[in-house]
Amino acid sequence: MSNDTFKALLLEQNAEGKTLANIKQLTQSDLPDEEVLVAVDYSSLNYKDGLAVTGTGKVVLSWPLVPGIDLAGRVVESRSDAFKPGDAVVLTGWGVGERFWGGYAQLQRVKPEWLVPLPDGMTARQAMAIGTAGFTAMLCVMALEAGGVTPDQGPVVVTGAAGGVGSVAVALLARAGYQVTAVTGRESTHAYLRELGASEIISRDEMQQPSRPLEKQRWAGAVDTVGGPILARVLAEAHYGATIAACGLAGGYQLPTSVMPFILRNVRLQGVDSVMCPLAQRQVAWQRLGRDLPAQVLEGMIEEVVLEGVPEKAAQILKGQVQGRVVVNLQD
C-alpha cells in the first residue's frame, strides 16, 4: 500500500448482470464519506461473502461494492469522539459488505457505531478468525444459556459443525462443559471436530431423513446453522424444555415441521441474528470470545489467504469445501 493508493477487491456488474470480482488500486477519494478511516489488517471469508463474491443469490445491494462483512485493524483518522487514531477495532455486520463497502480493502471508511474496540489481548488476526461466524456462534451459546440449557441436562447438537459458525460453537460449548454432538457431511472433518471438543459425530444424511412431528428425545439444546429438514429433525428430537438457536439457512429457508414440539415439549426456537445485534450485546459477546476461546484452539481453525485468493475460496465455501475459518491478510 502506497501513500496514494491501496488494494481492494471490487465487485461490479456487466451489462448482462454478471458479477465481476477484480483486484483494483483505489484512492481515499473512492471511499465512502464516513467518519472513521480504518487501516484494515485482516478480514475473513464467511458463507455470505462467498455468495457476494461469486454473484450467487442477491446479497449485494449496492454497486459497485467492496465486499467483506468483517474487518479488523487500526483507526487512522476519526471525526468521531468515540475513536482516535491508533485504536484497535473490529467490525461485523450492519450490512457492511452487502449494502455498504466492506473489509476486502486495505483502507475503509466506516460509521463509528459499527465499530467495537478489539478486546484486550486479542490480535486483529484472531478477531477475524472469529469474525461474523464466531461472533454468531457466541450469540447462539448465549441464547442457549438464556434458555436455561446447562451441561448437566444432556447432549447439545451442532449442525454444520465443520463450518465457520459450527466450528466455533463446538469449541465454545465443549470448553463450557457441554457434551457436544457434531453433525457433518464430511468424514474428513471427524478428527478436526474431535480436536475442537466434539464427543460424538453423526452424519448429515442421518439428520436429513424426514422426521415425524415428535421423535425420541435426544437434545437438551442445539445450535443449528443449516435450517430446512435438519432443523425440523432437531426440533422433533428436542428434550422437554430445550432451546434451539437457529442462525443459518444453507440447507433451505423452509421448515417442514409442526407446532407439536413447541406445545407438547415446551421447546423454544430462538432465532439468532448477528447483523443488527445491539452494541451492548456485541460488546459482551466479544469480551466473552476473548475470554472463552483459547488462542491455540482458534489457531487450529485458521486457513489464511491473501486478497487475490478470495475468489477461489469464495467458490469453495459455497461447495462445502472449506473447513473452519478463512482469514484474509490485507497487509501484503
mmCIF file of C-alpha atoms in Angstrom:
data_model
loop_
_atom_site.group_PDB
_atom_site.id
_atom_site.type_symbol
_atom_site.label_atom_id
_atom_site.label_comp_id
_atom_site.label_asym_id
_atom_site.label_seq_id
_atom_site.Cartn_x
_atom_site.Cartn_y
_atom_site.Cartn_z
ATOM 1 C CA MET A 1 0.000 0.000 0.000
ATOM 2 C CA SER A 2 1.472 3.327 -1.081
ATOM 3 C CA ASN A 3 0.706 6.735 0.366
ATOM 4 C CA ASP A 4 -1.656 7.415 -2.539
ATOM 5 C CA THR A 5 -3.244 4.077 -3.448
ATOM 6 C CA PHE A 6 -4.327 0.872 -1.784
ATOM 7 C CA LYS A 7 -5.549 -2.526 -2.875
ATOM 8 C CA ALA A 8 -9.177 -3.675 -2.799
ATOM 9 C CA LEU A 9 -11.416 -6.377 -4.227
ATOM 10 C CA LEU A 10 -14.143 -4.553 -6.149
ATOM 11 C CA LEU A 11 -17.406 -6.111 -7.306
ATOM 12 C CA GLU A 12 -19.015 -4.681 -10.428
ATOM 13 C CA GLN A 13 -21.799 -5.808 -12.768
ATOM 14 C CA ASN A 14 -21.519 -6.130 -16.541
ATOM 15 C CA ALA A 15 -24.311 -5.371 -18.995
ATOM 16 C CA GLU A 16 -25.726 -8.889 -18.594
ATOM 17 C CA GLY A 17 -25.890 -8.534 -14.800
ATOM 18 C CA LYS A 18 -22.978 -10.886 -14.135
ATOM 19 C CA THR A 19 -20.821 -10.152 -11.093
ATOM 20 C CA LEU A 20 -17.197 -9.288 -11.855
ATOM 21 C CA ALA A 21 -14.704 -9.539 -8.989
ATOM 22 C CA ASN A 22 -11.351 -7.846 -9.619
ATOM 23 C CA ILE A 23 -8.421 -6.554 -7.586
ATOM 24 C CA LYS A 24 -8.193 -2.793 -8.085
ATOM 25 C CA GLN A 25 -5.948 0.031 -6.914
ATOM 26 C CA LEU A 26 -8.152 2.660 -5.233
ATOM 27 C CA THR A 27 -7.549 6.020 -3.596
ATOM 28 C CA GLN A 28 -9.113 7.501 -0.476
ATOM 29 C CA SER A 29 -11.364 9.622 -2.662
ATOM 30 C CA ASP A 30 -13.028 6.399 -3.845
ATOM 31 C CA LEU A 31 -14.104 5.502 -0.300
ATOM 32 C CA PRO A 32 -17.485 6.302 1.282
ATOM 33 C CA ASP A 33 -17.728 9.551 3.225
ATOM 34 C CA GLU A 34 -17.916 8.076 6.728
ATOM 35 C CA GLU A 35 -16.415 9.335 9.991
ATOM 36 C CA VAL A 36 -13.724 6.757 10.764
ATOM 37 C CA LEU A 37 -10.887 5.719 8.444
ATOM 38 C CA VAL A 38 -9.518 2.272 9.302
ATOM 39 C CA ALA A 39 -6.351 0.579 8.058
ATOM 40 C CA VAL A 40 -7.625 -2.970 7.606
ATOM 41 C CA ASP A 41 -5.132 -5.612 8.704
ATOM 42 C CA TYR A 42 -7.365 -8.667 8.316
ATOM 43 C CA SER A 43 -10.794 -9.644 7.081
ATOM 44 C CA SER A 44 -12.397 -13.075 6.803
ATOM 45 C CA LEU A 45 -14.439 -15.222 4.452
ATOM 46 C CA ASN A 46 -17.939 -16.170 5.525
ATOM 47 C CA TYR A 47 -20.654 -18.010 3.607
ATOM 48 C CA LYS A 48 -22.360 -14.699 2.853
ATOM 49 C CA ASP A 49 -19.067 -13.373 1.427
ATOM 50 C CA GLY A 50 -18.951 -16.407 -0.834
ATOM 51 C CA LEU A 51 -22.413 -15.568 -2.144
ATOM 52 C CA ALA A 52 -21.421 -11.952 -2.762
ATOM 53 C CA VAL A 53 -18.087 -12.569 -4.487
ATOM 54 C CA THR A 54 -19.419 -15.299 -6.770
ATOM 55 C CA GLY A 55 -22.610 -13.406 -7.579
ATOM 56 C CA THR A 56 -24.744 -16.238 -6.207
ATOM 57 C CA GLY A 57 -28.020 -15.009 -4.728
ATOM 58 C CA LYS A 58 -28.981 -11.395 -4.102
ATOM 59 C CA VAL A 59 -26.511 -10.451 -1.389
ATOM 60 C CA VAL A 60 -25.020 -7.305 -2.940
ATOM 61 C CA LEU A 61 -27.473 -4.419 -2.705
ATOM 62 C CA SER A 62 -25.304 -1.553 -3.985
ATOM 63 C CA TRP A 63 -22.952 -1.380 -6.981
ATOM 64 C CA PRO A 64 -20.008 -1.142 -7.271
ATOM 65 C CA LEU A 65 -19.122 -2.651 -3.876
ATOM 66 C CA VAL A 66 -16.103 -3.718 -1.866
ATOM 67 C CA PRO A 67 -17.366 -6.923 -0.180
ATOM 68 C CA GLY A 68 -16.257 -8.438 3.120
ATOM 69 C CA ILE A 69 -18.707 -8.417 6.048
ATOM 70 C CA ASP A 70 -15.881 -8.363 8.630
ATOM 71 C CA LEU A 71 -12.787 -6.285 9.229
ATOM 72 C CA ALA A 72 -10.234 -5.675 11.953
ATOM 73 C CA GLY A 73 -7.483 -3.076 12.062
ATOM 74 C CA ARG A 74 -6.420 0.304 13.397
ATOM 75 C CA VAL A 75 -8.051 3.719 13.250
ATOM 76 C CA VAL A 76 -6.103 6.127 11.008
ATOM 77 C CA GLU A 77 -8.388 9.168 11.171
ATOM 78 C CA SER A 78 -11.576 9.878 13.093
ATOM 79 C CA ARG A 79 -14.165 12.654 13.062
ATOM 80 C CA SER A 80 -15.908 10.886 15.962
ATOM 81 C CA ASP A 81 -15.139 11.351 19.649
ATOM 82 C CA ALA A 82 -15.694 7.618 20.140
ATOM 83 C CA PHE A 83 -12.403 6.655 18.453
ATOM 84 C CA LYS A 84 -8.961 8.139 17.977
ATOM 85 C CA PRO A 85 -6.019 7.278 15.691
ATOM 86 C CA GLY A 86 -4.286 4.092 16.786
ATOM 87 C CA ASP A 87 -7.349 2.454 18.342
ATOM 88 C CA ALA A 88 -7.635 -1.252 17.524
ATOM 89 C CA VAL A 89 -11.141 -2.054 16.313
ATOM 90 C CA VAL A 90 -13.286 -4.856 14.920
ATOM 91 C CA LEU A 91 -16.403 -4.651 12.759
ATOM 92 C CA THR A 92 -19.003 -7.288 11.893
ATOM 93 C CA GLY A 93 -22.482 -6.923 10.421
ATOM 94 C CA TRP A 94 -24.581 -3.763 9.903
ATOM 95 C CA GLY A 95 -24.942 -4.509 6.178
ATOM 96 C CA VAL A 96 -21.235 -3.921 5.560
ATOM 97 C CA GLY A 97 -20.135 -5.995 2.565
ATOM 98 C CA GLU A 98 -23.744 -6.056 1.330
ATOM 99 C CA ARG A 99 -25.120 -2.512 1.236
ATOM 100 C CA PHE A 100 -22.017 -0.667 2.459
ATOM 101 C CA TRP A 101 -18.367 -1.060 1.449
ATOM 102 C CA GLY A 102 -16.616 -3.736 3.471
ATOM 103 C CA GLY A 103 -13.431 -5.385 4.609
ATOM 104 C CA TYR A 104 -11.742 -6.524 1.392
ATOM 105 C CA ALA A 105 -9.748 -3.296 1.140
ATOM 106 C CA GLN A 106 -6.568 -2.129 2.821
ATOM 107 C CA LEU A 107 -8.330 1.091 3.847
ATOM 108 C CA GLN A 108 -12.003 1.588 4.611
ATOM 109 C CA ARG A 109 -14.215 4.365 5.959
ATOM 110 C CA VAL A 110 -16.984 3.266 8.314
ATOM 111 C CA LYS A 111 -19.523 4.639 10.781
ATOM 112 C CA PRO A 112 -18.298 4.772 14.401
ATOM 113 C CA GLU A 113 -21.402 2.973 15.673
ATOM 114 C CA TRP A 114 -20.402 -0.081 13.644
ATOM 115 C CA LEU A 115 -17.099 -0.481 15.488
ATOM 116 C CA VAL A 116 -16.250 -2.362 18.674
ATOM 117 C CA PRO A 117 -12.906 -1.956 20.462
ATOM 118 C CA LEU A 118 -10.715 -5.006 19.984
ATOM 119 C CA PRO A 119 -10.729 -6.974 23.269
ATOM 120 C CA ASP A 120 -7.536 -6.740 25.312
ATOM 121 C CA GLY A 121 -5.052 -9.437 24.356
ATOM 122 C CA MET A 122 -6.778 -10.270 21.058
ATOM 123 C CA THR A 123 -4.979 -9.634 17.766
ATOM 124 C CA ALA A 124 -6.656 -8.498 14.564
ATOM 125 C CA ARG A 125 -5.873 -11.897 13.036
ATOM 126 C CA GLN A 126 -7.553 -13.690 15.929
ATOM 127 C CA ALA A 127 -10.545 -11.359 15.710
ATOM 128 C CA MET A 128 -11.001 -12.285 12.061
ATOM 129 C CA ALA A 129 -10.526 -15.966 12.781
ATOM 130 C CA ILE A 130 -13.618 -15.387 14.914
ATOM 131 C CA GLY A 131 -15.341 -12.903 12.591
ATOM 132 C CA THR A 132 -19.067 -12.925 11.939
ATOM 133 C CA ALA A 133 -19.130 -16.718 12.106
ATOM 134 C CA GLY A 134 -17.556 -16.919 15.555
ATOM 135 C CA PHE A 135 -19.493 -13.914 16.795
ATOM 136 C CA THR A 136 -22.710 -15.619 15.671
ATOM 137 C CA ALA A 137 -21.634 -18.810 17.427
ATOM 138 C CA MET A 138 -21.189 -16.915 20.691
ATOM 139 C CA LEU A 139 -24.619 -15.320 20.311
ATOM 140 C CA CYS A 140 -26.018 -18.848 19.874
ATOM 141 C CA VAL A 141 -24.283 -20.054 23.042
ATOM 142 C CA MET A 142 -25.654 -17.038 24.902
ATOM 143 C CA ALA A 143 -29.136 -17.895 23.584
ATOM 144 C CA LEU A 144 -28.858 -21.435 24.961
ATOM 145 C CA GLU A 145 -27.761 -20.048 28.313
ATOM 146 C CA ALA A 146 -30.666 -17.592 28.325
ATOM 147 C CA GLY A 147 -32.986 -20.529 27.621
ATOM 148 C CA GLY A 148 -31.707 -22.320 30.722
ATOM 149 C CA VAL A 149 -29.731 -25.049 28.944
ATOM 150 C CA THR A 150 -26.992 -26.341 31.275
ATOM 151 C CA PRO A 151 -24.329 -29.029 30.727
ATOM 152 C CA ASP A 152 -25.998 -31.495 33.110
ATOM 153 C CA GLN A 153 -29.209 -31.642 31.050
ATOM 154 C CA GLY A 154 -27.813 -33.776 28.237
ATOM 155 C CA PRO A 155 -26.171 -33.521 24.817
ATOM 156 C CA VAL A 156 -26.222 -30.374 22.712
ATOM 157 C CA VAL A 157 -26.129 -30.849 18.944
ATOM 158 C CA VAL A 158 -24.369 -28.547 16.475
ATOM 159 C CA THR A 159 -25.343 -28.847 12.814
ATOM 160 C CA GLY A 160 -22.988 -27.845 10.012
ATOM 161 C CA ALA A 161 -20.339 -28.384 12.652
ATOM 162 C CA ALA A 162 -17.238 -28.166 10.438
ATOM 163 C CA GLY A 163 -18.187 -24.760 9.025
ATOM 164 C CA GLY A 164 -17.226 -21.406 10.485
ATOM 165 C CA VAL A 165 -20.144 -20.959 12.893
ATOM 166 C CA GLY A 166 -20.272 -24.641 13.763
ATOM 167 C CA SER A 167 -16.554 -24.948 14.498
ATOM 168 C CA VAL A 168 -16.557 -22.079 16.983
ATOM 169 C CA ALA A 169 -19.820 -23.268 18.547
ATOM 170 C CA VAL A 170 -18.366 -26.751 19.112
ATOM 171 C CA ALA A 171 -15.249 -25.286 20.717
ATOM 172 C CA LEU A 172 -17.155 -22.839 22.941
ATOM 173 C CA LEU A 173 -19.709 -25.398 24.113
ATOM 174 C CA ALA A 174 -17.114 -28.100 24.799
ATOM 175 C CA ARG A 175 -14.968 -25.672 26.784
ATOM 176 C CA ALA A 176 -18.046 -24.694 28.822
ATOM 177 C CA GLY A 177 -18.568 -28.331 29.793
ATOM 178 C CA TYR A 178 -21.354 -29.356 27.419
ATOM 179 C CA GLN A 179 -21.459 -32.790 25.786
ATOM 180 C CA VAL A 180 -21.378 -31.818 22.119
ATOM 181 C CA THR A 181 -22.671 -33.897 19.223
ATOM 182 C CA ALA A 182 -21.419 -32.615 15.866
ATOM 183 C CA VAL A 183 -23.322 -33.118 12.603
ATOM 184 C CA THR A 184 -21.225 -33.125 9.439
ATOM 185 C CA GLY A 185 -21.425 -34.468 5.920
ATOM 186 C CA ARG A 186 -17.668 -34.945 5.562
ATOM 187 C CA GLU A 187 -15.846 -37.858 7.172
ATOM 188 C CA SER A 188 -12.576 -35.991 6.609
ATOM 189 C CA THR A 189 -13.589 -33.493 9.316
ATOM 190 C CA HIS A 190 -14.089 -36.021 12.121
ATOM 191 C CA ALA A 191 -10.605 -35.701 13.627
ATOM 192 C CA TYR A 192 -10.814 -31.908 13.418
ATOM 193 C CA LEU A 193 -14.166 -31.856 15.236
ATOM 194 C CA ARG A 194 -12.922 -34.177 17.969
ATOM 195 C CA GLU A 195 -9.951 -31.860 18.487
ATOM 196 C CA LEU A 196 -12.399 -28.998 18.967
ATOM 197 C CA GLY A 197 -14.175 -30.987 21.669
ATOM 198 C CA ALA A 198 -16.985 -32.949 19.982
ATOM 199 C CA SER A 199 -17.735 -36.099 21.964
ATOM 200 C CA GLU A 200 -19.930 -37.648 19.259
ATOM 201 C CA ILE A 201 -20.192 -37.191 15.487
ATOM 202 C CA ILE A 202 -23.219 -38.131 13.416
ATOM 203 C CA SER A 203 -23.770 -37.896 9.677
ATOM 204 C CA ARG A 204 -25.669 -35.191 7.884
ATOM 205 C CA ASP A 205 -27.526 -37.915 5.964
ATOM 206 C CA GLU A 206 -28.971 -39.272 9.224
ATOM 207 C CA MET A 207 -30.231 -35.854 10.266
ATOM 208 C CA GLN A 208 -31.691 -35.096 6.822
ATOM 209 C CA GLN A 209 -34.119 -38.001 6.995
ATOM 210 C CA PRO A 210 -37.734 -36.792 7.195
ATOM 211 C CA SER A 211 -38.965 -36.818 10.783
ATOM 212 C CA ARG A 212 -42.293 -37.383 12.446
ATOM 213 C CA PRO A 213 -43.690 -34.411 14.397
ATOM 214 C CA LEU A 214 -42.146 -35.891 17.546
ATOM 215 C CA GLU A 215 -39.230 -38.316 17.756
ATOM 216 C CA LYS A 216 -37.307 -39.824 20.672
ATOM 217 C CA GLN A 217 -35.893 -37.047 22.843
ATOM 218 C CA ARG A 218 -32.143 -36.620 22.252
ATOM 219 C CA TRP A 219 -31.069 -32.979 22.595
ATOM 220 C CA ALA A 220 -31.069 -30.598 25.546
ATOM 221 C CA GLY A 221 -30.221 -27.817 23.136
ATOM 222 C CA ALA A 222 -28.894 -27.143 19.679
ATOM 223 C CA VAL A 223 -27.017 -24.672 17.527
ATOM 224 C CA ASP A 224 -28.431 -25.026 14.020
ATOM 225 C CA THR A 225 -26.534 -23.406 11.150
ATOM 226 C CA VAL A 226 -28.406 -25.207 8.374
ATOM 227 C CA GLY A 227 -32.215 -24.902 8.591
ATOM 228 C CA GLY A 228 -34.557 -26.965 6.446
ATOM 229 C CA PRO A 229 -35.199 -30.674 7.150
ATOM 230 C CA ILE A 230 -32.243 -30.934 9.542
ATOM 231 C CA LEU A 231 -33.682 -28.238 11.800
ATOM 232 C CA ALA A 232 -37.067 -29.978 11.632
ATOM 233 C CA ARG A 233 -35.480 -33.205 12.894
ATOM 234 C CA VAL A 234 -33.572 -31.384 15.645
ATOM 235 C CA LEU A 235 -36.875 -29.887 16.855
ATOM 236 C CA ALA A 236 -38.634 -33.262 16.744
ATOM 237 C CA GLU A 237 -35.816 -34.810 18.810
ATOM 238 C CA ALA A 238 -35.509 -31.996 21.358
ATOM 239 C CA HIS A 239 -35.877 -32.634 25.083
ATOM 240 C CA TYR A 240 -38.767 -31.171 27.009
ATOM 241 C CA GLY A 241 -37.836 -27.535 27.678
ATOM 242 C CA ALA A 242 -34.972 -27.475 25.160
ATOM 243 C CA THR A 243 -33.748 -24.319 23.447
ATOM 244 C CA ILE A 244 -32.723 -24.423 19.789
ATOM 245 C CA ALA A 245 -30.631 -21.495 18.496
ATOM 246 C CA ALA A 246 -31.121 -21.151 14.732
ATOM 247 C CA CYS A 247 -28.774 -18.911 12.746
ATOM 248 C CA GLY A 248 -28.408 -20.299 9.219
ATOM 249 C CA LEU A 249 -30.302 -21.490 6.170
ATOM 250 C CA ALA A 250 -27.714 -23.161 3.946
ATOM 251 C CA GLY A 251 -29.992 -26.206 3.896
ATOM 252 C CA GLY A 252 -33.086 -24.224 2.967
ATOM 253 C CA TYR A 253 -35.322 -21.499 4.379
ATOM 254 C CA GLN A 254 -38.438 -23.647 4.649
ATOM 255 C CA LEU A 255 -39.127 -25.537 7.878
ATOM 256 C CA PRO A 256 -41.129 -28.770 7.405
ATOM 257 C CA THR A 257 -42.338 -29.195 10.972
ATOM 258 C CA SER A 258 -45.425 -28.749 13.150
ATOM 259 C CA VAL A 259 -46.306 -26.889 16.339
ATOM 260 C CA MET A 260 -46.093 -30.121 18.369
ATOM 261 C CA PRO A 261 -42.504 -29.754 19.667
ATOM 262 C CA PHE A 262 -43.276 -26.223 20.834
ATOM 263 C CA ILE A 263 -46.550 -27.042 22.565
ATOM 264 C CA LEU A 264 -46.125 -30.622 23.800
ATOM 265 C CA ARG A 265 -42.442 -30.372 24.748
ATOM 266 C CA ASN A 266 -42.186 -26.684 25.574
ATOM 267 C CA VAL A 267 -39.366 -26.260 23.052
ATOM 268 C CA ARG A 268 -38.009 -22.772 22.339
ATOM 269 C CA LEU A 269 -36.794 -21.939 18.826
ATOM 270 C CA GLN A 270 -34.592 -18.864 19.206
ATOM 271 C CA GLY A 271 -33.560 -17.048 16.060
ATOM 272 C CA VAL A 272 -30.075 -15.523 16.208
ATOM 273 C CA ASP A 273 -29.120 -12.508 14.097
ATOM 274 C CA SER A 274 -25.617 -11.067 14.125
ATOM 275 C CA VAL A 275 -26.114 -8.275 11.561
ATOM 276 C CA MET A 276 -28.202 -5.800 13.580
ATOM 277 C CA CYS A 277 -27.257 -7.083 17.035
ATOM 278 C CA PRO A 278 -27.308 -4.161 19.543
ATOM 279 C CA LEU A 279 -23.980 -2.657 20.578
ATOM 280 C CA ALA A 280 -24.232 -3.649 24.259
ATOM 281 C CA GLN A 281 -24.765 -7.309 23.335
ATOM 282 C CA ARG A 282 -21.931 -7.118 20.807
ATOM 283 C CA GLN A 283 -19.528 -5.882 23.447
ATOM 284 C CA VAL A 284 -20.488 -8.684 25.839
ATOM 285 C CA ALA A 285 -20.108 -11.311 23.102
ATOM 286 C CA TRP A 286 -16.675 -10.038 22.018
ATOM 287 C CA GLN A 287 -15.412 -9.872 25.595
ATOM 288 C CA ARG A 288 -16.556 -13.452 26.154
ATOM 289 C CA LEU A 289 -14.915 -14.606 22.945
ATOM 290 C CA GLY A 290 -11.662 -13.082 24.160
ATOM 291 C CA ARG A 291 -12.054 -14.932 27.457
ATOM 292 C CA ASP A 292 -13.636 -18.261 26.488
ATOM 293 C CA LEU A 293 -11.961 -19.193 23.197
ATOM 294 C CA PRO A 294 -8.298 -20.158 23.726
ATOM 295 C CA ALA A 295 -5.835 -18.838 21.163
ATOM 296 C CA GLN A 296 -4.455 -22.308 20.456
ATOM 297 C CA VAL A 297 -7.941 -23.644 19.682
ATOM 298 C CA LEU A 298 -8.623 -20.701 17.409
ATOM 299 C CA GLU A 299 -5.312 -21.153 15.598
ATOM 300 C CA GLY A 300 -6.273 -24.727 14.750
ATOM 301 C CA MET A 301 -9.297 -23.470 12.792
ATOM 302 C CA ILE A 302 -7.444 -20.959 10.603
ATOM 303 C CA GLU A 303 -6.630 -21.072 6.914
ATOM 304 C CA GLU A 304 -5.023 -17.815 5.750
ATOM 305 C CA VAL A 305 -5.223 -16.344 2.254
ATOM 306 C CA VAL A 306 -4.257 -13.038 0.653
ATOM 307 C CA LEU A 307 -6.806 -10.857 -1.126
ATOM 308 C CA GLU A 308 -6.023 -12.416 -4.516
ATOM 309 C CA GLY A 309 -7.054 -15.818 -3.144
ATOM 310 C CA VAL A 310 -10.538 -14.754 -2.086
ATOM 311 C CA PRO A 311 -12.468 -15.516 -5.333
ATOM 312 C CA GLU A 312 -11.264 -19.125 -5.411
ATOM 313 C CA LYS A 313 -12.048 -19.636 -1.717
ATOM 314 C CA ALA A 314 -15.448 -17.989 -2.196
ATOM 315 C CA ALA A 315 -16.384 -20.670 -4.712
ATOM 316 C CA GLN A 316 -15.098 -23.397 -2.399
ATOM 317 C CA ILE A 317 -17.061 -22.239 0.649
ATOM 318 C CA LEU A 318 -20.315 -22.463 -1.313
ATOM 319 C CA LYS A 319 -19.463 -26.063 -2.232
ATOM 320 C CA GLY A 320 -18.877 -27.007 1.407
ATOM 321 C CA GLN A 321 -15.172 -27.491 0.775
ATOM 322 C CA VAL A 322 -13.906 -25.114 3.483
ATOM 323 C CA GLN A 323 -13.136 -26.331 6.985
ATOM 324 C CA GLY A 324 -13.015 -23.907 9.899
ATOM 325 C CA ARG A 325 -12.248 -20.247 9.307
ATOM 326 C CA VAL A 326 -10.617 -18.475 6.363
ATOM 327 C CA VAL A 327 -8.685 -15.340 7.341
ATOM 328 C CA VAL A 328 -7.848 -12.750 4.681
ATOM 329 C CA ASN A 329 -4.487 -10.998 5.173
ATOM 330 C CA LEU A 330 -4.639 -7.455 3.789
ATOM 331 C CA GLN A 331 -1.208 -6.306 4.969
ATOM 332 C CA ASP A 332 0.674 -7.526 1.865
#
